[in-house]
Structure formats: C-alpha cells, structure tokens
C-alpha cells in the first residue's frame, strides 16, 4: 500500500491517499475504482471516528481511497468545503494514471455534514464558484450516511450556521439540497436510523422524494434504532458505554454490493 498527503486549496485542507500498488500478478487491477471519504462534524469539526476506520474498510475491499480533511468552523464559509471537494475530485481524476484510479468510477462518501458536502458535489456544481473544475468534478456515485440535507423544519442547525455564518435565514436556502436534485444528480446509496436524535431521518426522506421525482437511481436503508454518528457500527467507533448493535452494521455490506454493481467491480 502507498500512503501520501497533499494540500488542497488555500485554507489548509488536506487530502490523504491510501493506494494499492500496481502488480504484475494482477494487471486487471492497474486501474481501480475509488472512494473519497468526507467525515462529519456539523461543519464545525471533523470526526475522527469517520476517518481511518472507514478508509481501511474500503481499502480492504480493493478500492483506492482518499480522505478529505476539509475546512470547518469559520473557514467553512463561502462554499469553501465544496471548493475543496471539487478540487479533490478533479485532482484525483487528473492523476488517475499515476494513482491507479479509473476516472469513470469515482464515488464520494460522506457522514452527516460530510454527506451534505458529498451531496452538494452532486447537486450544486453549477451554482457554486467551482467552474475551473467543471468536467472533472462530477462524482459517479454518492454514498450518504445519515445525511444532513434540508434547511427546513428538520434542519441540523449547527451545520447551516457554520457554512453560512448566520442563524436561520434566507442564506440557508442555498444549501437546502433537496431543492437542487436534478436528473444529473449521481446515483445515491443512503442509510439512516429512524430514531436519530441529531439529524432527523426526515432529511433522508425528503431526499428520497426529490430523487424519485427527478428519476435518479437510489437505494436506501432505514434502521429502526441507532444513535447518530454510528460510522462503521463497530466496537472501535462505538461511543463509550454504548452497546454495539450489529444490525446497522449491514449498511457496509449492502453498500459494497450496490457500489460493486454500479462500478462492475468485485474484489
């Protein structure tokens, strides 16, 4: 495996790459699909529970994996995280030959606010100031884990306050993503827990409705119980004192199947 880091943008964002090396033993894997991981944290911080535990799971499935440590808190204004994700996706595509990445099989995965960022890449590309990456920055698939979506009744207010710098107001509407889903939005895999007390499941429900109306392919799994921020649903990432529920853990198995079908890829 090869590991590297590189700066993205001008605000100190960082991209980490976890790459399988090319090998004469299996030349059919000289170019692999890739997954770009965006951790959550309400655009106020980045959750380490949604970083390395996630990248290692996807690496083990045979994907090239990239982790984006995007700008948060005061640095998250002015579409800054989206600019960084756009540059990250475009950089990966432009270096596909060097990094062993199939340019046509690139998925962006996000958790919570990181899922809002991933979905923004799938819906706001023509609205945000990221024209220099146009043609290079569209994901081929989106994986949205307990996503922040709507700035309406069920908004995760902290996320929208951090990216707009304002309390609830007109500026929030620019980031209420269910309103910007179109037929060009990439296929989506979505999962959420019904009793999520931080980001209500209605965020995923309004997204599903928008995808359905736009004719965008999606798969969604709603689990009856589980706290917000489950990440990989393992002992490693479980919050102290909480019991691990094996049922939501199935999201990863189901997602691997779904993405494998999207990308015609199996390890």
Short mmCIF file of C-alpha atoms in Angstrom, two decimals:
data_model
loop_
_atom_site.label_atom_id
_atom_site.label_comp_id
_atom_site.label_asym_id
_atom_site.label_seq_id
_atom_site.Cartn_x
_atom_site.Cartn_y
_atom_site.Cartn_z
CA UNK A 1 0.00 0.00 0.00
CA UNK A 2 1.14 3.56 -0.70
CA UNK A 3 0.17 6.49 1.50
CA UNK A 4 0.57 10.18 0.79
CA UNK A 5 -0.77 13.59 1.79
CA UNK A 6 -1.22 16.75 -0.22
CA UNK A 7 -2.71 20.18 0.44
CA UNK A 8 -5.98 21.11 -1.23
CA UNK A 9 -6.93 24.75 -1.72
CA UNK A 10 -5.55 27.74 0.16
CA UNK A 11 -7.14 27.23 3.60
CA UNK A 12 -5.10 24.26 4.76
CA UNK A 13 -7.40 21.45 3.67
CA UNK A 14 -5.65 18.12 3.29
CA UNK A 15 -6.18 15.07 1.09
CA UNK A 16 -4.81 11.72 2.22
CA UNK A 17 -4.42 8.92 -0.28
CA UNK A 18 -4.42 5.19 0.53
CA UNK A 19 -3.46 3.33 -2.62
CA UNK A 20 -2.97 -0.24 -3.74
CA UNK A 21 0.25 -0.60 -5.71
CA UNK A 22 0.15 -1.92 -9.25
CA UNK A 23 1.35 -5.51 -9.59
CA UNK A 24 2.29 -7.78 -12.47
CA UNK A 25 0.38 -10.52 -10.65
CA UNK A 26 -2.99 -8.85 -11.26
CA UNK A 27 -2.74 -6.34 -14.11
CA UNK A 28 -6.54 -6.23 -14.33
CA UNK A 29 -6.38 -4.05 -11.20
CA UNK A 30 -3.92 -1.48 -12.52
CA UNK A 31 -6.84 0.94 -12.52
CA UNK A 32 -9.26 0.60 -9.63
CA UNK A 33 -12.44 2.45 -8.66
CA UNK A 34 -12.02 4.87 -5.80
CA UNK A 35 -13.93 6.22 -2.82
CA UNK A 36 -13.44 9.74 -1.46
CA UNK A 37 -14.38 9.93 2.26
CA UNK A 38 -15.76 13.10 3.87
CA UNK A 39 -16.10 12.80 7.67
CA UNK A 40 -18.90 14.56 9.52
CA UNK A 41 -18.86 17.01 12.40
CA UNK A 42 -21.52 19.61 11.60
CA UNK A 43 -19.02 21.65 9.55
CA UNK A 44 -17.62 22.63 12.96
CA UNK A 45 -15.01 19.88 13.33
CA UNK A 46 -14.06 16.60 11.68
CA UNK A 47 -14.99 13.35 13.39
CA UNK A 48 -12.01 11.00 13.65
CA UNK A 49 -14.47 8.13 14.14
CA UNK A 50 -15.38 8.64 10.46
CA UNK A 51 -11.82 8.78 9.15
CA UNK A 52 -9.33 5.90 9.34
CA UNK A 53 -11.86 3.24 10.46
CA UNK A 54 -13.72 3.98 7.22
CA UNK A 55 -10.77 4.29 4.84
CA UNK A 56 -9.33 0.96 5.97
CA UNK A 57 -12.61 -0.88 5.35
CA UNK A 58 -12.84 0.40 1.78
CA UNK A 59 -9.16 -0.23 1.15
CA UNK A 60 -9.72 -3.85 2.21
CA UNK A 61 -12.47 -4.10 -0.41
CA UNK A 62 -9.94 -3.31 -3.15
CA UNK A 63 -10.75 0.36 -3.73
CA UNK A 64 -8.32 3.24 -3.96
CA UNK A 65 -9.31 5.50 -1.07
CA UNK A 66 -8.93 9.22 -0.41
CA UNK A 67 -9.79 11.07 2.79
CA UNK A 68 -10.60 14.78 2.57
CA UNK A 69 -9.94 16.90 5.66
CA UNK A 70 -11.93 19.93 4.54
CA UNK A 71 -12.28 23.38 6.10
CA UNK A 72 -14.62 23.75 9.08
CA UNK A 73 -15.92 26.37 11.53
CA UNK A 74 -15.06 29.94 10.46
CA UNK A 75 -13.22 28.62 7.39
CA UNK A 76 -16.33 26.83 6.09
CA UNK A 77 -17.99 29.98 4.72
CA UNK A 78 -18.35 30.86 1.06
CA UNK A 79 -18.66 27.33 -0.30
CA UNK A 80 -15.10 26.64 0.91
CA UNK A 81 -15.59 22.92 1.74
CA UNK A 82 -17.29 22.39 -1.63
CA UNK A 83 -14.46 24.17 -3.44
CA UNK A 84 -12.04 21.80 -1.70
CA UNK A 85 -14.03 18.68 -2.53
CA UNK A 86 -14.31 19.83 -6.13
CA UNK A 87 -10.54 20.30 -6.34
CA UNK A 88 -10.01 16.94 -4.61
CA UNK A 89 -12.20 15.05 -7.12
CA UNK A 90 -10.68 16.88 -10.09
CA UNK A 91 -7.13 16.25 -8.82
CA UNK A 92 -7.81 12.53 -8.46
CA UNK A 93 -9.16 12.33 -11.99
CA UNK A 94 -6.26 14.30 -13.45
CA UNK A 95 -3.81 11.96 -11.72
CA UNK A 96 -5.71 8.75 -12.43
CA UNK A 97 -2.87 7.14 -14.38
CA UNK A 98 -0.33 7.89 -11.64
CA UNK A 99 -2.55 6.80 -8.75
CA UNK A 100 -4.10 3.76 -10.42
CA UNK A 101 -7.63 5.21 -10.44
CA UNK A 102 -10.32 4.57 -13.02
CA UNK A 103 -11.55 8.10 -13.77
CA UNK A 104 -15.04 6.84 -14.56
CA UNK A 105 -15.58 5.01 -11.29
CA UNK A 106 -15.28 7.61 -8.53
CA UNK A 107 -17.63 7.66 -5.54
CA UNK A 108 -17.88 10.29 -2.82
CA UNK A 109 -18.93 9.05 0.61
CA UNK A 110 -19.96 11.32 3.46
CA UNK A 111 -21.23 11.08 7.01
CA UNK A 112 -23.74 13.59 8.41
CA UNK A 113 -22.45 17.05 7.40
CA UNK A 114 -19.84 15.25 5.28
CA UNK A 115 -22.78 13.65 3.47
CA UNK A 116 -24.23 17.13 2.94
CA UNK A 117 -20.89 18.07 1.38
CA UNK A 118 -20.91 14.95 -0.82
CA UNK A 119 -24.49 15.64 -1.94
CA UNK A 120 -23.57 19.29 -2.60
CA UNK A 121 -20.98 18.00 -5.05
CA UNK A 122 -23.80 16.12 -6.77
CA UNK A 123 -26.30 19.00 -6.83
CA UNK A 124 -24.61 22.42 -6.59
CA UNK A 125 -21.79 22.06 -9.10
CA UNK A 126 -23.31 24.62 -11.49
CA UNK A 127 -24.21 27.08 -8.73
CA UNK A 128 -21.05 27.14 -6.64
CA UNK A 129 -17.88 29.08 -7.66
CA UNK A 130 -16.00 25.98 -8.84
CA UNK A 131 -16.08 26.45 -12.62
CA UNK A 132 -12.37 25.69 -13.02
CA UNK A 133 -13.06 22.03 -12.17
CA UNK A 134 -16.10 21.66 -14.45
CA UNK A 135 -15.95 18.44 -16.41
CA UNK A 136 -13.68 16.83 -13.84
CA UNK A 137 -15.59 17.09 -10.58
CA UNK A 138 -18.85 15.15 -11.01
CA UNK A 139 -18.93 12.02 -8.81
CA UNK A 140 -20.10 8.82 -10.46
CA UNK A 141 -21.88 7.72 -7.26
CA UNK A 142 -22.74 9.13 -3.83
CA UNK A 143 -22.82 7.26 -0.52
CA UNK A 144 -24.75 9.26 2.08
CA UNK A 145 -24.63 8.10 5.70
CA UNK A 146 -27.24 9.74 7.99
CA UNK A 147 -27.04 12.83 5.78
CA UNK A 148 -27.75 16.45 6.60
CA UNK A 149 -29.94 17.51 3.66
CA UNK A 150 -32.67 20.03 4.37
CA UNK A 151 -32.53 23.55 5.83
CA UNK A 152 -36.25 23.37 6.54
CA UNK A 153 -38.17 22.09 9.54
CA UNK A 154 -35.78 19.20 10.20
CA UNK A 155 -32.52 21.08 9.71
CA UNK A 156 -29.39 20.32 11.67
CA UNK A 157 -29.00 23.97 12.58
CA UNK A 158 -25.33 23.84 13.56
CA UNK A 159 -24.32 22.66 10.09
CA UNK A 160 -26.10 25.50 8.33
CA UNK A 161 -24.88 28.09 10.81
CA UNK A 162 -21.30 27.01 10.17
CA UNK A 163 -21.45 27.13 6.37
CA UNK A 164 -23.41 30.39 6.18
CA UNK A 165 -22.17 32.21 9.29
CA UNK A 166 -25.78 33.11 10.08
CA UNK A 167 -28.62 32.00 12.26
CA UNK A 168 -31.65 30.65 10.39
CA UNK A 169 -32.33 32.89 7.40
CA UNK A 170 -32.52 33.24 3.64
CA UNK A 171 -28.89 32.17 3.12
CA UNK A 172 -29.74 28.69 4.39
CA UNK A 173 -31.92 28.07 1.33
CA UNK A 174 -28.79 27.98 -0.86
CA UNK A 175 -27.78 24.77 0.92
CA UNK A 176 -31.16 23.02 1.27
CA UNK A 177 -30.17 20.31 -1.14
CA UNK A 178 -33.48 18.56 -1.76
CA UNK A 179 -34.38 21.62 -3.84
CA UNK A 180 -31.42 21.19 -6.21
CA UNK A 181 -31.70 17.50 -7.09
CA UNK A 182 -31.91 17.03 -10.85
CA UNK A 183 -31.64 14.26 -13.41
CA UNK A 184 -27.88 14.91 -13.43
CA UNK A 185 -27.53 14.03 -9.73
CA UNK A 186 -25.40 10.85 -9.42
CA UNK A 187 -26.90 7.57 -8.17
CA UNK A 188 -27.17 7.52 -4.38
CA UNK A 189 -26.85 4.96 -1.59
CA UNK A 190 -28.46 6.29 1.60
CA UNK A 191 -28.79 4.94 5.11
CA UNK A 192 -30.16 6.43 8.31
CA UNK A 193 -31.55 5.35 11.68
CA UNK A 194 -35.19 6.20 12.31
CA UNK A 195 -34.63 7.43 15.87
CA UNK A 196 -31.60 9.60 15.05
CA UNK A 197 -31.98 12.44 17.55
CA UNK A 198 -29.35 14.74 15.99
CA UNK A 199 -30.08 14.66 12.25
CA UNK A 200 -33.71 13.55 11.89
CA UNK A 201 -34.46 10.77 9.42
CA UNK A 202 -36.76 13.19 7.57
CA UNK A 203 -33.59 14.53 5.93
CA UNK A 204 -33.21 11.25 4.08
CA UNK A 205 -36.94 11.03 3.39
CA UNK A 206 -37.11 14.43 1.67
CA UNK A 207 -34.03 13.47 -0.34
CA UNK A 208 -35.59 10.19 -1.46
CA UNK A 209 -38.70 12.07 -2.60
CA UNK A 210 -36.58 14.50 -4.61
CA UNK A 211 -34.55 11.69 -6.20
CA UNK A 212 -37.73 9.83 -7.08
CA UNK A 213 -39.23 12.87 -8.76
CA UNK A 214 -36.02 13.54 -10.71
CA UNK A 215 -35.72 9.94 -11.87
CA UNK A 216 -32.36 9.42 -10.14
CA UNK A 217 -31.41 5.87 -9.18
CA UNK A 218 -31.03 5.28 -5.43
CA UNK A 219 -31.00 2.63 -2.73
CA UNK A 220 -32.00 3.49 0.84
CA UNK A 221 -31.89 1.55 4.11
CA UNK A 222 -33.62 2.81 7.26
CA UNK A 223 -32.72 1.08 10.50
CA UNK A 224 -35.22 1.22 13.40
CA UNK A 225 -32.75 2.18 16.10
CA UNK A 226 -29.29 3.62 16.48
CA UNK A 227 -27.66 6.82 17.67
CA UNK A 228 -26.34 9.46 15.33
CA UNK A 229 -22.74 9.06 14.19
CA UNK A 230 -22.55 5.26 14.04
CA UNK A 231 -19.82 5.32 11.38
CA UNK A 232 -18.87 1.68 10.70
CA UNK A 233 -21.03 0.45 13.62
CA UNK A 234 -18.12 -1.44 15.20
CA UNK A 235 -16.59 -1.66 18.68
CA UNK A 236 -13.79 0.62 17.51
CA UNK A 237 -16.06 3.56 16.76
CA UNK A 238 -18.81 2.91 19.30
CA UNK A 239 -19.33 5.71 21.81
CA UNK A 240 -18.13 4.87 25.36
CA UNK A 241 -20.77 2.98 27.31
CA UNK A 242 -22.95 2.26 24.29
CA UNK A 243 -23.74 -1.24 23.07
CA UNK A 244 -22.87 -2.21 19.50
CA UNK A 245 -25.97 -3.11 17.51
CA UNK A 246 -24.93 -5.47 14.70
CA UNK A 247 -27.98 -4.71 12.56
CA UNK A 248 -26.99 -1.24 11.24
CA UNK A 249 -23.55 -2.68 10.53
CA UNK A 250 -25.12 -4.34 7.48
CA UNK A 251 -25.08 -0.97 5.72
CA UNK A 252 -21.48 -1.54 4.67
CA UNK A 253 -22.10 -4.99 3.22
CA UNK A 254 -25.15 -3.69 1.32
CA UNK A 255 -23.25 -0.64 0.13
CA UNK A 256 -20.36 -2.75 -1.16
CA UNK A 257 -22.86 -4.78 -3.16
CA UNK A 258 -24.54 -1.65 -4.50
CA UNK A 259 -21.31 0.13 -5.45
CA UNK A 260 -19.90 -3.07 -6.94
CA UNK A 261 -22.93 -3.22 -9.22
CA UNK A 262 -22.62 0.47 -10.13
CA UNK A 263 -18.94 0.10 -10.97
CA UNK A 264 -18.93 -3.54 -12.14
CA UNK A 265 -16.27 -4.25 -9.56
CA UNK A 266 -15.70 -7.13 -7.15
CA UNK A 267 -12.55 -7.76 -5.17
#
